[in-house]
Amino acid sequence: MLMSKMASTVDTSNSSGLELHNKDKRMTIATTGMFPTRAAIDGDRLWRSLMDLAEIGGTPKGGCNRQALTDLDRQGRELLTRWCKAEGLTVRFDAIGNLFARRAGRNDTADPVVIGSHIDTQPTGGKYDGCFGVLAALEVIRTLNVNGIETERPIELVSWTNEEGCRFAPCMMGSGVFAGQLTLEDALSRTDVDGISAGDALKAIGYMGDDANRPGRFAAYLEAHIEQGPILEDTGDTIGVVTGALGLKWFDVTITGMAAHSGSTPMHLRRNALLGATQVVDAVNRIALTYQPDGRGTVGALQLLPNSRNVIPGQVTLSVDFRHSESDVLETIVGEFRKTLDTIATETGLAIEITPTADYPPQHFDTDCIAAVRQGAQANGYAHRDIVSGAGHDAVFIGDIAPTAMIFIPCEKGISHNESEYATPEDVAAGANVLLHATLNLSGAKA
Ligand SMILES: [Zn+2]
């Protein structure tokens, strides 16, 4: 399928200057208003690169197994580095192995616009999660080079180390260290199932660099990614303008009754912990349903004791996962949850204990970066909608330290972290065209 003719009319109306704001400082950059009117990415070239990278760790079922800091990761990094150098980029690595590849700007001391994602995969991962964002960034740079387009600001392609977190926990390790969510020492000391530390694995593949190689403050960070959910496919939109990410609150709930003989204990004298648990499962679902469209509530794991067919369950422990895009609504959800569990405990005579296990606030991306993405979709005539990410991404951490936004494209049936993960060549090209437009907008392009 060919998509290199996918037209892109880049908006030339933005000549008023663009204000970007970092958390601590506001700055204004002048945009030139001289964007090339017909610049468009080469969809065939981007698709070929996606397929070429996917061969490294390619699985018989058409997926990819290229876990972080393995020899296959090394091979993937080498291919990416080769491609970046072929475009004249300066490639460096920081101490956690994040790759930065720089294209100089006309004002090369200006803060860069940073674009990218990650190239590590799950053990039974697909070709698109992460790789699409990195190779779309590479395709943007190739397009600028082919068309002789200069940008006022430098552009940095980034590939974050160990986003998936499957070999070494936690996920989003490289961006987490970069954003100060965890220390370098902590990250490097994490071990895999064989007891190998992330630090030793990083050294073994030859990609432990130096933090002096990091770009300084980002003017903006943009990450293109497959949606990893079913919303865009359901609504028929090509582009998701990602306005932020859901916050989450996790709990363990322990419900305690009395284990007793299932034959000799009459029904009216039982304290069945599993019966209480069914009410909790229903309450989590019901509460989340009242806060649509962004509310999520899930009981995903459940253990019962003694878990025997002729014993009344004496204790049940279950996991609860609540998410929402607004902090105050998330608080309200949790308040209702606690109140409902109090009522269940009173009515059933069971003891219910709630233990918080994780708490991440919602991320709200930068207004100007979101606007640049939306304008990119509009200028290209792509059907688009605002969307909130339900999954974690490197951009969620980077959003704490730099103006950030994301671009989502649909993935088939919303499936990801799966060898059958798929995005169409047309949608891949569309996402890269939006990234091109938004990057030009934020970096101040001159034809
Ligand atoms: Zn990803």
Coordinates of C-alpha atoms and ligand atoms in Angstrom, one line a residue:
M1 CA 0.0 0.0 0.0
L2 CA 1.4 3.3 -1.0
M3 CA 0.9 6.4 1.0
S4 CA 3.7 8.7 -0.1
K5 CA 1.3 10.9 -1.9
M6 CA -0.7 11.6 1.3
A7 CA -0.9 15.3 1.0
S8 CA -0.1 17.7 3.8
T9 CA -0.9 21.3 3.5
V10 CA 1.1 22.8 6.3
D11 CA -0.6 25.9 7.8
T12 CA 1.2 29.1 7.0
S13 CA -0.9 31.3 9.2
N14 CA 1.1 30.9 12.4
S15 CA 3.3 34.0 12.1
S16 CA 2.3 35.6 15.4
G17 CA 5.0 34.1 17.6
L18 CA 4.4 31.2 19.8
E19 CA 4.6 31.1 23.6
L20 CA 5.9 28.0 25.3
H21 CA 6.0 27.7 28.9
N22 CA 8.1 25.5 31.1
K23 CA 7.0 24.9 34.6
D24 CA 9.4 27.5 36.0
K25 CA 9.9 29.9 33.2
R26 CA 8.0 31.3 30.3
M27 CA 9.6 32.1 27.0
T28 CA 8.5 33.3 23.7
I29 CA 9.9 32.2 20.4
A30 CA 9.2 33.8 17.1
T31 CA 7.8 31.5 14.4
T32 CA 8.6 32.6 10.9
G33 CA 5.3 31.8 9.2
M34 CA 7.3 30.4 6.3
F35 CA 6.5 26.7 6.7
P36 CA 6.8 24.9 3.4
T37 CA 3.3 24.5 2.0
R38 CA 3.6 21.0 0.7
A39 CA 6.0 19.3 3.0
A40 CA 4.8 15.8 3.8
I41 CA 6.5 12.7 5.2
D42 CA 7.3 9.7 2.9
G43 CA 5.0 7.0 4.2
D44 CA 6.7 4.2 2.3
R45 CA 10.1 5.1 3.7
L46 CA 8.7 5.2 7.2
W47 CA 6.9 1.9 6.8
R48 CA 10.0 0.2 5.4
S49 CA 12.0 1.4 8.5
L50 CA 9.3 0.1 10.8
M51 CA 9.5 -3.3 9.2
D52 CA 13.3 -3.3 9.1
L53 CA 13.6 -2.5 12.8
A54 CA 10.9 -5.2 13.6
E55 CA 13.1 -7.9 12.0
I56 CA 15.5 -7.5 15.0
G57 CA 13.8 -9.8 17.5
G58 CA 11.0 -10.6 15.0
T59 CA 8.8 -13.5 16.2
P60 CA 7.2 -16.3 14.0
K61 CA 3.8 -14.8 14.7
G62 CA 4.8 -11.4 13.2
G63 CA 5.5 -9.7 16.5
C64 CA 8.7 -8.6 18.2
N65 CA 10.7 -9.6 21.2
R66 CA 13.4 -7.0 21.7
Q67 CA 13.5 -6.5 25.5
A68 CA 15.5 -3.7 27.1
L69 CA 19.3 -4.1 27.4
T70 CA 19.5 -7.4 25.6
D71 CA 21.8 -8.1 22.7
L72 CA 18.8 -7.6 20.4
D73 CA 18.2 -4.1 22.0
R74 CA 21.9 -3.4 21.1
Q75 CA 21.3 -4.4 17.5
G76 CA 18.2 -2.2 17.4
R77 CA 20.1 0.7 18.8
E78 CA 22.9 0.2 16.3
L79 CA 20.4 0.3 13.4
L80 CA 18.8 3.4 14.7
T81 CA 22.1 5.0 15.3
R82 CA 23.2 4.2 11.8
W83 CA 20.0 5.8 10.4
C84 CA 20.5 8.9 12.5
K85 CA 24.1 9.3 11.5
A86 CA 23.1 9.0 7.8
E87 CA 20.9 12.0 8.3
G88 CA 23.8 14.0 9.8
L89 CA 22.6 13.8 13.4
T90 CA 24.9 13.9 16.4
V91 CA 24.1 10.8 18.4
R92 CA 24.9 10.5 22.2
F93 CA 23.8 8.4 25.1
D94 CA 23.3 9.4 28.7
A95 CA 24.1 7.3 31.8
I96 CA 20.9 5.3 31.7
G97 CA 21.4 4.7 27.9
N98 CA 18.8 7.1 26.6
L99 CA 19.7 7.9 23.0
F100 CA 19.6 11.6 21.8
A101 CA 20.2 12.4 18.1
R102 CA 20.5 16.1 17.4
R103 CA 19.8 18.1 14.3
A104 CA 21.2 21.6 14.6
G105 CA 18.9 24.7 14.6
R106 CA 19.6 28.1 13.1
N107 CA 19.7 29.3 16.7
D108 CA 21.6 26.3 18.0
T109 CA 21.8 27.5 21.6
A110 CA 18.0 27.6 21.8
D111 CA 16.2 24.9 23.8
P112 CA 15.5 21.9 21.4
V113 CA 12.2 20.5 20.4
V114 CA 12.5 16.8 21.4
I115 CA 10.6 14.0 19.5
G116 CA 10.6 10.3 20.0
S117 CA 9.5 7.3 22.1
H118 CA 11.1 3.9 22.8
I119 CA 12.3 0.8 20.8
D120 CA 12.3 -1.9 23.5
T121 CA 9.3 -4.3 23.4
Q122 CA 7.4 -6.8 25.5
P123 CA 8.4 -10.5 25.2
T124 CA 5.4 -11.0 23.0
G125 CA 5.3 -7.4 21.7
G126 CA 4.3 -5.9 18.4
K127 CA 6.1 -3.8 15.8
Y128 CA 4.5 -0.5 16.6
D129 CA 4.4 0.2 20.3
G130 CA 7.2 2.7 20.8
C131 CA 9.0 2.1 17.5
F132 CA 6.3 4.1 15.7
G133 CA 7.1 7.2 17.7
V134 CA 10.9 6.9 17.3
L135 CA 10.8 6.2 13.6
A136 CA 8.1 8.9 13.0
A137 CA 10.6 11.2 14.6
L138 CA 13.3 9.9 12.3
E139 CA 11.0 10.3 9.3
V140 CA 10.3 14.0 10.3
I141 CA 14.0 14.6 10.3
R142 CA 14.5 12.8 6.9
T143 CA 11.7 15.0 5.5
L144 CA 13.3 18.2 6.8
N145 CA 16.6 17.1 5.2
V146 CA 15.1 16.1 1.8
N147 CA 13.2 19.4 1.6
G148 CA 16.1 21.5 2.9
I149 CA 14.0 22.9 5.7
E150 CA 15.8 24.7 8.5
T151 CA 14.3 25.1 12.0
E152 CA 15.0 27.9 14.4
R153 CA 15.4 25.5 17.3
P154 CA 17.5 22.4 17.3
I155 CA 15.5 19.1 17.0
E156 CA 16.5 16.1 19.2
L157 CA 15.3 12.6 18.4
V158 CA 15.1 10.6 21.6
S159 CA 14.8 6.9 22.3
W160 CA 14.1 6.2 26.0
T161 CA 15.7 3.2 27.7
N162 CA 13.5 0.4 29.0
E163 CA 10.0 1.8 28.6
E164 CA 8.3 -1.6 28.9
G165 CA 9.8 -2.6 32.2
C166 CA 9.4 -6.3 31.5
R167 CA 13.0 -7.4 32.0
F168 CA 13.9 -4.7 34.6
A169 CA 11.1 -3.0 36.7
P170 CA 9.9 -0.3 36.8
C171 CA 8.6 0.6 33.4
M172 CA 9.5 4.0 31.8
M173 CA 12.9 3.6 33.5
G174 CA 14.9 5.9 31.1
S175 CA 12.4 8.8 31.1
G176 CA 11.8 8.2 34.8
V177 CA 15.5 8.7 35.6
F178 CA 15.6 11.7 33.2
A179 CA 12.6 13.3 34.9
G180 CA 13.8 12.6 38.4
Q181 CA 11.1 10.0 39.2
L182 CA 13.8 7.5 40.3
T183 CA 17.6 7.9 40.8
L184 CA 20.2 6.6 38.4
E185 CA 21.7 4.4 41.1
D186 CA 18.3 2.9 41.9
A187 CA 17.6 2.2 38.3
L188 CA 21.0 0.6 37.6
S189 CA 20.7 -1.6 40.6
R190 CA 17.5 -3.3 39.5
T191 CA 17.9 -6.9 38.5
D192 CA 16.3 -9.3 36.1
V193 CA 15.1 -12.8 36.9
D194 CA 18.7 -14.1 36.4
G195 CA 20.1 -11.6 38.9
I196 CA 21.8 -9.5 36.3
S197 CA 21.6 -5.8 37.1
A198 CA 20.4 -3.1 34.7
G199 CA 23.8 -1.4 35.1
D200 CA 25.7 -4.5 34.1
A201 CA 23.4 -5.2 31.2
L202 CA 23.7 -1.6 29.9
K203 CA 27.5 -1.8 30.1
A204 CA 27.5 -5.2 28.4
I205 CA 25.6 -3.8 25.3
G206 CA 28.0 -0.8 25.3
Y207 CA 25.4 1.9 25.7
M208 CA 26.2 3.4 29.1
G209 CA 26.9 7.0 28.2
D210 CA 27.3 10.2 30.2
D211 CA 24.7 12.6 31.5
A212 CA 26.8 15.4 30.1
N213 CA 25.4 14.2 26.8
R214 CA 21.8 15.2 27.7
P215 CA 20.2 18.1 26.0
G216 CA 19.3 20.8 28.5
R217 CA 15.8 22.1 29.0
F218 CA 13.3 21.0 26.4
A219 CA 11.3 23.7 24.5
A220 CA 8.8 21.0 23.9
Y221 CA 8.5 17.2 23.9
L222 CA 6.2 15.4 21.4
E223 CA 5.6 11.6 21.4
A224 CA 3.6 9.8 18.7
H225 CA 2.3 6.4 19.8
I226 CA -0.3 3.8 18.9
E227 CA -3.4 4.3 21.1
Q228 CA -3.2 0.9 22.8
G229 CA -7.0 1.2 23.3
P230 CA -10.1 0.9 21.2
I231 CA -11.5 4.5 21.2
L232 CA -10.1 5.9 17.9
E233 CA -11.1 2.7 16.0
D234 CA -14.6 2.9 17.5
T235 CA -15.1 6.6 16.6
G236 CA -13.4 6.3 13.2
D237 CA -10.9 9.0 14.0
T238 CA -7.3 8.9 12.5
I239 CA -5.6 11.1 15.1
G240 CA -6.0 11.3 18.9
V241 CA -4.9 14.7 20.2
V242 CA -3.7 13.5 23.6
T243 CA -4.5 16.1 26.3
G244 CA -3.1 14.2 29.2
A245 CA -3.1 10.9 31.1
L246 CA -5.4 9.4 33.6
G247 CA -4.3 9.5 37.3
L248 CA -4.6 6.2 39.2
K249 CA -5.1 5.0 42.7
W250 CA -4.6 1.4 43.6
F251 CA -5.7 -0.5 46.7
D252 CA -5.5 -4.0 48.2
V253 CA -8.8 -4.9 49.9
T254 CA -8.9 -7.7 52.5
I255 CA -12.3 -9.0 53.5
T256 CA -12.3 -11.3 56.5
G257 CA -15.2 -13.6 57.6
M258 CA -15.0 -17.1 59.1
A259 CA -13.8 -20.2 57.3
A260 CA -16.1 -23.1 58.2
H261 CA -17.5 -26.5 57.0
S262 CA -19.7 -26.1 54.0
G263 CA -21.9 -29.0 55.1
S264 CA -22.3 -28.4 58.8
T265 CA -22.7 -24.6 58.9
P266 CA -26.3 -23.5 58.2
M267 CA -26.7 -20.6 55.7
H268 CA -27.9 -18.0 58.3
L269 CA -24.9 -18.6 60.6
R270 CA -22.2 -18.0 57.9
R271 CA -19.7 -15.1 57.5
N272 CA -18.7 -15.7 53.8
A273 CA -15.9 -13.4 52.8
L274 CA -16.4 -14.2 49.1
L275 CA -20.0 -13.0 49.2
G276 CA -18.8 -9.7 50.5
A277 CA -16.2 -9.6 47.8
T278 CA -18.8 -10.0 45.1
Q279 CA -20.4 -6.8 46.5
V280 CA -17.1 -5.0 46.4
V281 CA -16.4 -6.1 42.8
D282 CA -19.9 -4.8 41.8
A283 CA -19.4 -1.5 43.7
V284 CA -16.1 -0.8 42.0
N285 CA -17.7 -1.3 38.6
R286 CA -20.9 0.7 39.5
I287 CA -18.9 3.7 41.0
A288 CA -16.6 3.9 37.9
L289 CA -19.7 3.8 35.6
T290 CA -21.1 6.9 37.2
Y291 CA -18.0 8.9 36.2
Q292 CA -17.9 8.4 32.5
P293 CA -16.2 8.9 30.0
D294 CA -12.9 9.0 32.0
G295 CA -13.7 6.9 35.0
R296 CA -12.2 3.4 35.2
G297 CA -12.6 0.9 38.0
T298 CA -11.2 -2.6 37.9
V299 CA -10.9 -5.6 40.2
G300 CA -8.2 -7.6 38.4
A301 CA -6.8 -10.0 41.0
L302 CA -8.4 -12.0 43.7
Q303 CA -7.2 -14.6 46.2
L304 CA -9.4 -16.5 48.5
L305 CA -8.5 -18.6 51.6
P306 CA -8.6 -21.4 52.0
N307 CA -9.8 -21.8 48.4
S308 CA -11.3 -25.2 49.0
R309 CA -14.5 -26.6 47.6
N310 CA -16.0 -27.7 50.9
V311 CA -15.0 -24.7 53.0
I312 CA -16.8 -21.4 53.3
P313 CA -14.2 -18.7 52.2
G314 CA -12.8 -17.1 55.3
Q315 CA -10.7 -14.4 53.7
V316 CA -10.6 -12.7 50.3
T317 CA -7.9 -10.3 49.1
L318 CA -8.6 -8.3 45.9
S319 CA -6.9 -5.6 43.9
V320 CA -8.7 -2.3 43.1
D321 CA -7.6 0.0 40.3
F322 CA -9.4 3.4 39.9
R323 CA -8.4 5.9 37.3
H324 CA -9.7 9.4 36.2
S325 CA -8.4 12.4 34.3
E326 CA -9.2 14.9 37.2
S327 CA -7.6 14.7 40.6
D328 CA -10.8 15.9 42.4
V329 CA -13.0 13.4 40.7
L330 CA -10.5 10.6 41.5
E331 CA -10.8 11.7 45.2
T332 CA -14.6 11.7 45.0
I333 CA -14.5 8.2 43.5
V334 CA -12.3 6.9 46.3
G335 CA -14.5 8.6 48.9
E336 CA -17.6 6.8 47.5
F337 CA -15.6 3.6 47.4
R338 CA -14.6 3.8 51.0
K339 CA -18.2 4.7 52.1
T340 CA -19.7 1.9 50.2
L341 CA -17.2 -0.6 51.7
D342 CA -18.2 0.7 55.2
T343 CA -21.8 -0.1 54.4
I344 CA -21.0 -3.6 53.0
A345 CA -19.0 -4.3 56.2
T346 CA -21.8 -3.2 58.4
E347 CA -24.5 -5.1 56.5
T348 CA -22.5 -8.4 56.2
G349 CA -20.7 -8.4 59.5
L350 CA -17.4 -8.9 57.6
A351 CA -14.2 -7.0 58.4
I352 CA -12.9 -5.0 55.4
E353 CA -9.5 -3.5 55.3
I354 CA -8.3 -1.1 52.6
T355 CA -4.6 -0.6 51.9
P356 CA -3.4 2.0 49.3
T357 CA -0.6 0.5 47.0
A358 CA -0.1 3.1 44.3
D359 CA -1.1 6.8 43.7
Y360 CA -0.2 8.7 40.5
P361 CA -1.9 12.1 39.8
P362 CA -3.4 12.8 36.4
Q363 CA -1.1 14.4 33.9
H364 CA -2.3 17.5 32.0
F365 CA -0.2 18.1 28.9
D366 CA 0.9 21.6 27.8
T367 CA -1.8 23.7 26.1
D368 CA 0.4 25.0 23.4
C369 CA 1.8 21.6 22.5
I370 CA -1.7 20.2 22.4
A371 CA -2.7 23.0 20.2
A372 CA 0.2 22.3 17.8
V373 CA -0.9 18.7 17.5
R374 CA -4.5 19.6 17.0
Q375 CA -3.5 22.1 14.3
G376 CA -1.4 19.5 12.6
A377 CA -4.4 17.2 12.4
Q378 CA -6.6 20.0 11.1
A379 CA -4.1 21.2 8.5
N380 CA -3.8 17.7 7.1
G381 CA -7.6 17.2 7.1
Y382 CA -7.4 14.2 9.4
A383 CA -10.5 13.2 11.4
H384 CA -9.4 13.8 15.0
R385 CA -10.6 13.9 18.6
D386 CA -9.2 14.8 22.0
I387 CA -8.3 11.8 24.0
V388 CA -6.8 11.1 27.4
S389 CA -4.2 8.3 27.7
G390 CA -5.2 5.5 29.9
A391 CA -1.8 3.9 29.7
G392 CA 1.6 5.1 31.0
H393 CA 4.1 6.6 28.5
D394 CA 7.5 8.2 28.7
A395 CA 5.6 11.5 27.9
V396 CA 3.8 11.2 31.2
F397 CA 7.0 11.6 33.1
I398 CA 8.5 14.1 30.7
G399 CA 5.3 16.2 31.1
D400 CA 6.4 17.0 34.6
I401 CA 9.6 18.7 33.5
A402 CA 8.8 20.1 30.0
P403 CA 5.9 21.3 27.8
T404 CA 4.6 18.0 26.4
A405 CA 1.9 16.5 24.2
M406 CA 1.2 13.2 22.4
I407 CA -0.2 12.0 19.1
F408 CA -2.2 8.8 19.0
I409 CA -3.1 6.7 16.0
P410 CA -5.6 3.8 16.0
C411 CA -4.4 0.2 16.5
E412 CA -6.5 -2.7 15.4
K413 CA -9.1 -3.7 17.9
G414 CA -7.1 -1.7 20.5
I415 CA -4.7 -4.6 20.9
S416 CA -1.1 -4.0 22.0
H417 CA 1.6 -5.8 23.9
N418 CA 0.7 -8.6 21.6
E419 CA 2.3 -10.1 18.5
S420 CA -0.9 -9.3 16.5
E421 CA -0.6 -5.6 17.3
Y422 CA -1.3 -3.7 14.0
A423 CA -1.6 -0.1 12.7
T424 CA -2.4 0.6 9.0
P425 CA 0.3 2.2 6.8
E426 CA -2.2 5.1 6.2
D427 CA -2.6 5.8 9.9
V428 CA 1.2 5.5 10.6
A429 CA 1.8 8.0 7.8
A430 CA -0.9 10.3 9.2
G431 CA 0.6 10.3 12.7
A432 CA 4.0 11.1 11.3
N433 CA 2.6 14.0 9.2
V434 CA 1.0 15.4 12.4
L435 CA 4.3 15.1 14.2
L436 CA 6.0 16.9 11.3
H437 CA 3.5 19.7 11.4
A438 CA 3.6 20.1 15.1
T439 CA 7.4 20.0 15.2
L440 CA 7.7 22.6 12.5
N441 CA 5.2 24.7 14.4
L442 CA 7.1 24.5 17.7
S443 CA 10.6 24.7 16.3
G444 CA 10.1 27.7 14.1
A445 CA 10.7 26.5 10.6
K446 CA 12.1 28.3 7.6
A447 CA 11.9 26.8 4.1
Ligands
ZN1 ZN 5.1 2.3 24.3

